PDB file of C-alpha atoms and ligand atoms in Angstrom:
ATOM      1  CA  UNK A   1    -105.779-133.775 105.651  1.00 44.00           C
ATOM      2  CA  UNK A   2    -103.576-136.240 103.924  1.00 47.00           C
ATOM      3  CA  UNK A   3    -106.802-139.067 103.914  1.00 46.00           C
ATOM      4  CA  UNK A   4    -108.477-136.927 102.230  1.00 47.00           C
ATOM      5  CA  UNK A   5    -106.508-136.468  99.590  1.00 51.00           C
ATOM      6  CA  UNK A   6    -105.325-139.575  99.421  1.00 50.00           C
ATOM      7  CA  UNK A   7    -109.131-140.953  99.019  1.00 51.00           C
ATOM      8  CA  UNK A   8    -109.867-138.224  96.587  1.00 50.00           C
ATOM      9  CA  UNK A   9    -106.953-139.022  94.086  1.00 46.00           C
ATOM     10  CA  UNK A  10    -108.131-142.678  94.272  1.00 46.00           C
ATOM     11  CA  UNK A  11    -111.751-141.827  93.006  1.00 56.00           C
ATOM     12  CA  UNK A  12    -110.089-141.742  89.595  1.00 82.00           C
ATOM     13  CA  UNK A  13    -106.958-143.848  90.686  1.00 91.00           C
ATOM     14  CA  UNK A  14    -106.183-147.748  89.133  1.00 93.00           C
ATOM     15  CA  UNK A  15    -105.864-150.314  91.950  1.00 94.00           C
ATOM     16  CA  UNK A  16    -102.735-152.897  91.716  1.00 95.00           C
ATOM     17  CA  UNK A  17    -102.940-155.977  93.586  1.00 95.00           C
ATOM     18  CA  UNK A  18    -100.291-158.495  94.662  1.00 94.00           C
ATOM     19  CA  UNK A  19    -101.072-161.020  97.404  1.00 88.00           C
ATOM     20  CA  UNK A  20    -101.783-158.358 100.266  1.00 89.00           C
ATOM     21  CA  UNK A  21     -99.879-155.245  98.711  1.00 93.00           C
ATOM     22  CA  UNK A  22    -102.244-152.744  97.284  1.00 96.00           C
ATOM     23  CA  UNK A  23    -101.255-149.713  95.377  1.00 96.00           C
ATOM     24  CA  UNK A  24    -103.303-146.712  93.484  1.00 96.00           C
ATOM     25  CA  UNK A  25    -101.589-145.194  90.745  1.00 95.00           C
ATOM     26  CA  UNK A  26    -103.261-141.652  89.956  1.00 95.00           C
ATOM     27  CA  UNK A  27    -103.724-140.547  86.345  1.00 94.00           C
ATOM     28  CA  UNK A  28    -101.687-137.798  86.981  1.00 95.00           C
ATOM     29  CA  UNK A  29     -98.586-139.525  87.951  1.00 96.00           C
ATOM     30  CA  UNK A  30     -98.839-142.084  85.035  1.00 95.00           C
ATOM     31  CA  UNK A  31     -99.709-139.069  82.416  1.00 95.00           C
ATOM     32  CA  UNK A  32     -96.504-137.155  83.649  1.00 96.00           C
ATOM     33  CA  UNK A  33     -94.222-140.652  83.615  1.00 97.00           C
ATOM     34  CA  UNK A  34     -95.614-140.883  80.180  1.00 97.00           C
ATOM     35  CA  UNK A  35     -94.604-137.397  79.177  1.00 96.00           C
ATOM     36  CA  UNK A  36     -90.904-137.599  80.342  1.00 96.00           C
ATOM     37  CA  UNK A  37     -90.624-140.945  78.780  1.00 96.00           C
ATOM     38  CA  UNK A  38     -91.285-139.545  75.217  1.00 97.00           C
ATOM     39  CA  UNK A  39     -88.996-136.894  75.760  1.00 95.00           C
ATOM     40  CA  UNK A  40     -86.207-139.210  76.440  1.00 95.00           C
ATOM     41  CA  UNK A  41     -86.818-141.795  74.470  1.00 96.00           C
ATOM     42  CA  UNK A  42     -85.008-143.743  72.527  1.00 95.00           C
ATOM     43  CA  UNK A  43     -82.989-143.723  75.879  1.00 94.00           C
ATOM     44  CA  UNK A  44     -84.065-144.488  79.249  1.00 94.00           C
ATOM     45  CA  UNK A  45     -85.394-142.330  82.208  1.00 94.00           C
ATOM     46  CA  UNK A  46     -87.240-142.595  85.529  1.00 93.00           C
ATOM     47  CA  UNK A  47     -87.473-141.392  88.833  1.00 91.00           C
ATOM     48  CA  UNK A  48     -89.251-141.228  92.270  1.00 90.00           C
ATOM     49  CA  UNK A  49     -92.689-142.642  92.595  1.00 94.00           C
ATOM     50  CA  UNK A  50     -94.266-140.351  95.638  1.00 94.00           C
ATOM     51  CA  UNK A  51     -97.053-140.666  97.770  1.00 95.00           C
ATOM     52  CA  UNK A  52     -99.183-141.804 100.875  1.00 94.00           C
ATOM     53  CA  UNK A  53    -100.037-145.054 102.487  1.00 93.00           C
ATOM     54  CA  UNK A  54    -103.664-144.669 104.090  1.00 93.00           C
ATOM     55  CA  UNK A  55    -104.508-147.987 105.857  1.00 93.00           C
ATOM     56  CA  UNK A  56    -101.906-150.007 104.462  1.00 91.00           C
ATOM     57  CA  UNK A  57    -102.331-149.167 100.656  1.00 95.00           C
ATOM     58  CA  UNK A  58     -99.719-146.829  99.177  1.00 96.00           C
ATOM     59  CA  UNK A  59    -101.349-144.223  97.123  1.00 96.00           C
ATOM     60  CA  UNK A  60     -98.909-143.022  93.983  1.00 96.00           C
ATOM     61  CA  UNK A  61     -99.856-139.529  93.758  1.00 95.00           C
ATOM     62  CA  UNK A  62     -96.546-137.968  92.228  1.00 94.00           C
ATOM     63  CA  UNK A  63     -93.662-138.732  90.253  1.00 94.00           C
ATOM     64  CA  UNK A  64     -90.166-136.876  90.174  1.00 89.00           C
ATOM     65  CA  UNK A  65     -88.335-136.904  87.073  1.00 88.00           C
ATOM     66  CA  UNK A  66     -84.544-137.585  86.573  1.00 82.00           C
ATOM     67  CA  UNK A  67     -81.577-135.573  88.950  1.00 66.00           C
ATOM     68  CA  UNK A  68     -79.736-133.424  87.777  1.00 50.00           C
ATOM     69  CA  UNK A  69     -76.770-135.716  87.666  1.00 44.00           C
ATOM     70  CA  UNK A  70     -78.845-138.427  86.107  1.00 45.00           C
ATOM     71  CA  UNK A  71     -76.695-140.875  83.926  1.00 45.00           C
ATOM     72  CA  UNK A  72     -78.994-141.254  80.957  1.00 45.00           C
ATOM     73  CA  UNK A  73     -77.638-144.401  78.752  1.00 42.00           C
ATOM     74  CA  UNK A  74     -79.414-146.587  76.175  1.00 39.00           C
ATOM     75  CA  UNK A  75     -80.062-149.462  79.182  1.00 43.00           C
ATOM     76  CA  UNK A  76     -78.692-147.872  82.209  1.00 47.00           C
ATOM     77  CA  UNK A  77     -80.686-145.885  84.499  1.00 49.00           C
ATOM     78  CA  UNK A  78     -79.404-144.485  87.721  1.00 52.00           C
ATOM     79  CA  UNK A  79     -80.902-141.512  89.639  1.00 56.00           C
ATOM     80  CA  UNK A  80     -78.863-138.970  92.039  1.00 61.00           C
ATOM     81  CA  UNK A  81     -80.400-140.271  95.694  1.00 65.00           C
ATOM     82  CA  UNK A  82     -78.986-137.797  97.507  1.00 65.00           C
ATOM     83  CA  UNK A  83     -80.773-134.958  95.864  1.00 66.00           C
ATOM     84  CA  UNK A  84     -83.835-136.566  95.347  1.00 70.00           C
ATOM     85  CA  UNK A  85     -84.438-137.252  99.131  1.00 72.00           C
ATOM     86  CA  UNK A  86     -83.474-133.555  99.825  1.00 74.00           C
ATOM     87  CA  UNK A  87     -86.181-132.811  96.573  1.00 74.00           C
ATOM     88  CA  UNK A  88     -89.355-134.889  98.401  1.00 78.00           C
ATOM     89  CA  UNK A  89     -88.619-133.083 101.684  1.00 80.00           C
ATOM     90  CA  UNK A  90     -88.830-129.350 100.133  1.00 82.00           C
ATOM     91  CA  UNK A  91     -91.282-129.691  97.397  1.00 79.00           C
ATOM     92  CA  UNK A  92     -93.536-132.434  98.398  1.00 80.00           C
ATOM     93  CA  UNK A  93     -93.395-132.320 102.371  1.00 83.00           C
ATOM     94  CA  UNK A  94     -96.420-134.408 102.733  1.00 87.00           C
ATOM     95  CA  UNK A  95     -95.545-136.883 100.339  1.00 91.00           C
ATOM     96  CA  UNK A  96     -92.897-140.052 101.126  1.00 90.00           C
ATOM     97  CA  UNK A  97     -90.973-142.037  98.948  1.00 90.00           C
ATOM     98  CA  UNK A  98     -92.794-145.297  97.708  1.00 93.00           C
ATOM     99  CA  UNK A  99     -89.970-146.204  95.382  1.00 93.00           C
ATOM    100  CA  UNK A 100     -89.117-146.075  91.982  1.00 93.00           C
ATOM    101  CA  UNK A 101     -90.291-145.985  88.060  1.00 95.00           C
ATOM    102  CA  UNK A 102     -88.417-146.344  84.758  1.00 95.00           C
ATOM    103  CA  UNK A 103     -88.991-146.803  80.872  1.00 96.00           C
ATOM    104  CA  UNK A 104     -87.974-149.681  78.519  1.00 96.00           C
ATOM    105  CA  UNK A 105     -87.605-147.860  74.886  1.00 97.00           C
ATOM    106  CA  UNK A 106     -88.132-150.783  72.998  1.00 97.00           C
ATOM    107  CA  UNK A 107     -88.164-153.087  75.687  1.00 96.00           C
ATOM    108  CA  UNK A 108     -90.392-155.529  77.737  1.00 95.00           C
ATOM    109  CA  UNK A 109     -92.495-154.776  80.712  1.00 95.00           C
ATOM    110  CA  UNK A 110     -90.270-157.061  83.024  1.00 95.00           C
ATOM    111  CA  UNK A 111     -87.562-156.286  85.651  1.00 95.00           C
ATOM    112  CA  UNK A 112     -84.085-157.104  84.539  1.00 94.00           C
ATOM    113  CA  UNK A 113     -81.406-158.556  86.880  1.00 92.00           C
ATOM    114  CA  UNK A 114     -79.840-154.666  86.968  1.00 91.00           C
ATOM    115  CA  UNK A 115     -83.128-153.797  87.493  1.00 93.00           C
ATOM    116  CA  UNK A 116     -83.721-155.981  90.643  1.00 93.00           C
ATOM    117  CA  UNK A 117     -80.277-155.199  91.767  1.00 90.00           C
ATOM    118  CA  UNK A 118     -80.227-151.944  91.900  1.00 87.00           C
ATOM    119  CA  UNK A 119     -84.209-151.865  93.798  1.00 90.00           C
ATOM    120  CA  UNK A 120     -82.688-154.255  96.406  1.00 90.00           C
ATOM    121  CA  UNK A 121     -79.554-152.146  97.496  1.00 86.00           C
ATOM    122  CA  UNK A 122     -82.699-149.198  98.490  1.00 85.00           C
ATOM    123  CA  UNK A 123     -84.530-151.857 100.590  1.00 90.00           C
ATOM    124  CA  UNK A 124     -83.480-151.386 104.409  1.00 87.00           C
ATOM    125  CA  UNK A 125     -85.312-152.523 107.150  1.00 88.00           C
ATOM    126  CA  UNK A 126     -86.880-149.311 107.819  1.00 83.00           C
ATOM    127  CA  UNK A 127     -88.723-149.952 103.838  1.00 84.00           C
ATOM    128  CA  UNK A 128     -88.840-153.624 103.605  1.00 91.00           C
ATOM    129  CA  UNK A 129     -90.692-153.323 100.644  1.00 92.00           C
ATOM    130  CA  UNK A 130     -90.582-150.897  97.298  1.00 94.00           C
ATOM    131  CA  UNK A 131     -92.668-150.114  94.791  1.00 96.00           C
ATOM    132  CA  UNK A 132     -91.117-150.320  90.740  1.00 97.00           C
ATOM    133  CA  UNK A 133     -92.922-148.940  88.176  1.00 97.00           C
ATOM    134  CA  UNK A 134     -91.639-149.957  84.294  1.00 97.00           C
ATOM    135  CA  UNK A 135     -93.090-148.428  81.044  1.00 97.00           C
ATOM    136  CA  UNK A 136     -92.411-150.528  78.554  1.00 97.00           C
ATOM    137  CA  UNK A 137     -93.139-150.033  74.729  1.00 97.00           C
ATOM    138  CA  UNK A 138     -91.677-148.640  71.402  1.00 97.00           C
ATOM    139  CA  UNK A 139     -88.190-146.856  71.172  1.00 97.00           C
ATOM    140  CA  UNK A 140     -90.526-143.757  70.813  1.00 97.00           C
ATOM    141  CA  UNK A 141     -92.481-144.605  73.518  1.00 97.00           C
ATOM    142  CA  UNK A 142     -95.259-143.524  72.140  1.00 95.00           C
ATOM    143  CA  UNK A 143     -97.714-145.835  73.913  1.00 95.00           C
ATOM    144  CA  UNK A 144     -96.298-148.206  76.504  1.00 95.00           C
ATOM    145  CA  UNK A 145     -97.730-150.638  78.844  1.00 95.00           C
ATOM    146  CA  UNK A 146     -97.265-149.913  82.871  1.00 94.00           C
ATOM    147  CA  UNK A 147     -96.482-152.401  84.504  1.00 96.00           C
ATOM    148  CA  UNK A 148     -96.101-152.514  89.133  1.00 97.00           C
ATOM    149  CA  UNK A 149     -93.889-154.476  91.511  1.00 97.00           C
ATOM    150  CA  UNK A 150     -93.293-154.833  95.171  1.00 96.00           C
ATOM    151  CA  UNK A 151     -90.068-156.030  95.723  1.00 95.00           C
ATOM    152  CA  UNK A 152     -89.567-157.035  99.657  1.00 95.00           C
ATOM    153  CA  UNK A 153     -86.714-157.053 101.453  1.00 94.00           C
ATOM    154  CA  UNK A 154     -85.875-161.074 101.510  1.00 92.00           C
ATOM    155  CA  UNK A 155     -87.425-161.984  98.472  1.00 93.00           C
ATOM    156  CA  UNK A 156     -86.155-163.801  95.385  1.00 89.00           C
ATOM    157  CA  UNK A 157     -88.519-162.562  92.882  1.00 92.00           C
ATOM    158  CA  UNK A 158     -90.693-159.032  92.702  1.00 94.00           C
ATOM    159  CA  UNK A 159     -94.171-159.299  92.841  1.00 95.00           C
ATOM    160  CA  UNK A 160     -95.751-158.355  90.000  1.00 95.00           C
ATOM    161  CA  UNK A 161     -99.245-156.647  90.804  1.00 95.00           C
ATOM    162  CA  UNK A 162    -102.105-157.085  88.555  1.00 92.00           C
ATOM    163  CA  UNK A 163    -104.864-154.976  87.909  1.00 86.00           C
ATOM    164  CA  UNK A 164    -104.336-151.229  86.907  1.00 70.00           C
ATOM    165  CA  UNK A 165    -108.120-150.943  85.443  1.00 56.00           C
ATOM    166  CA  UNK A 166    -106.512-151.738  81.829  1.00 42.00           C
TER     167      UNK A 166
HETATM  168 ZN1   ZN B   1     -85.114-151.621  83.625  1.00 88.12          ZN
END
């Protein structure tokens, strides 16, 4: 049952709250974001942020790491959306795509106008709303602060969620 496994990975899951978006963001996910971004760093990387939305909340249970064609530049970040899709649909079939996470080596925990760009060209009617996940912290990366957004379709500004059980 996907409920049930949604409600079991939030036992242990940190809740992120922006106006009426809610997110979880399993350990697991975070811990494996946190492992790719020390093996890129100095340079960026990122990837898919996958999961389930059970009553309304979107439950991060997974993250993907780069493609394979991945363009990996000091402050460029762009991921291979074709393969990706095709990725969720074979490996995780019971996961969807929630939206998107990427590291700041050396950076700040804050969207940049590429950033935002980039996020808004994904939003479609059909997902009005994203989630972006940014670890920010030394060019080693070897702690970092997480910081969530939901961007919606429309929108100036992301919303930046707060919470996270830090
Ligand atoms: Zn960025």
């Amino acid at each position: 049952m996907p409920g049930a496994c949604a409600k079991h990975a939030a036992s242990a899951a940190a809740l992120f709250v922006a106006d009426g978006y809610r997110a979880w963001l399993s350990p697991s996910a975070v811990a494996k974001a946190a492992r790719l971004a020390r093996a890129a760093a100095p340079l960026e990387t990122g990837g898919m942020l996958l999961g389930q939305v059970v009553d309304g909340e979107a439950h991060i249970l997974a993250v993907t790491g780069p493609g394979r064609k991945v363009r990996l530049a000091r402050y460029t970040f762009e991921s291979d959306r074709v393969r990706d899709n095709r990725l969720v649909r074979r490996v995780w079939p019971r996961l969807r795509y929630l939206g998107d996470w990427h590291t700041h080596p050396g950076g700040r925990p804050v969207l940049s106008a590429m950033d935002l760009a980039s996020i808004r060209e994904t939003l479609t009617q059909e997902t009005p709303a994203l989630l972006e996940l940014l670890l920010a912290g030394p060019p080693g990366m070897d702690f970092f602060e997480a910081a969530l957004f939901t961007v919606v379709l429309g929108e100036d500004t992301p919303r930046r969620m707060t919470g996270g059980g830090a």
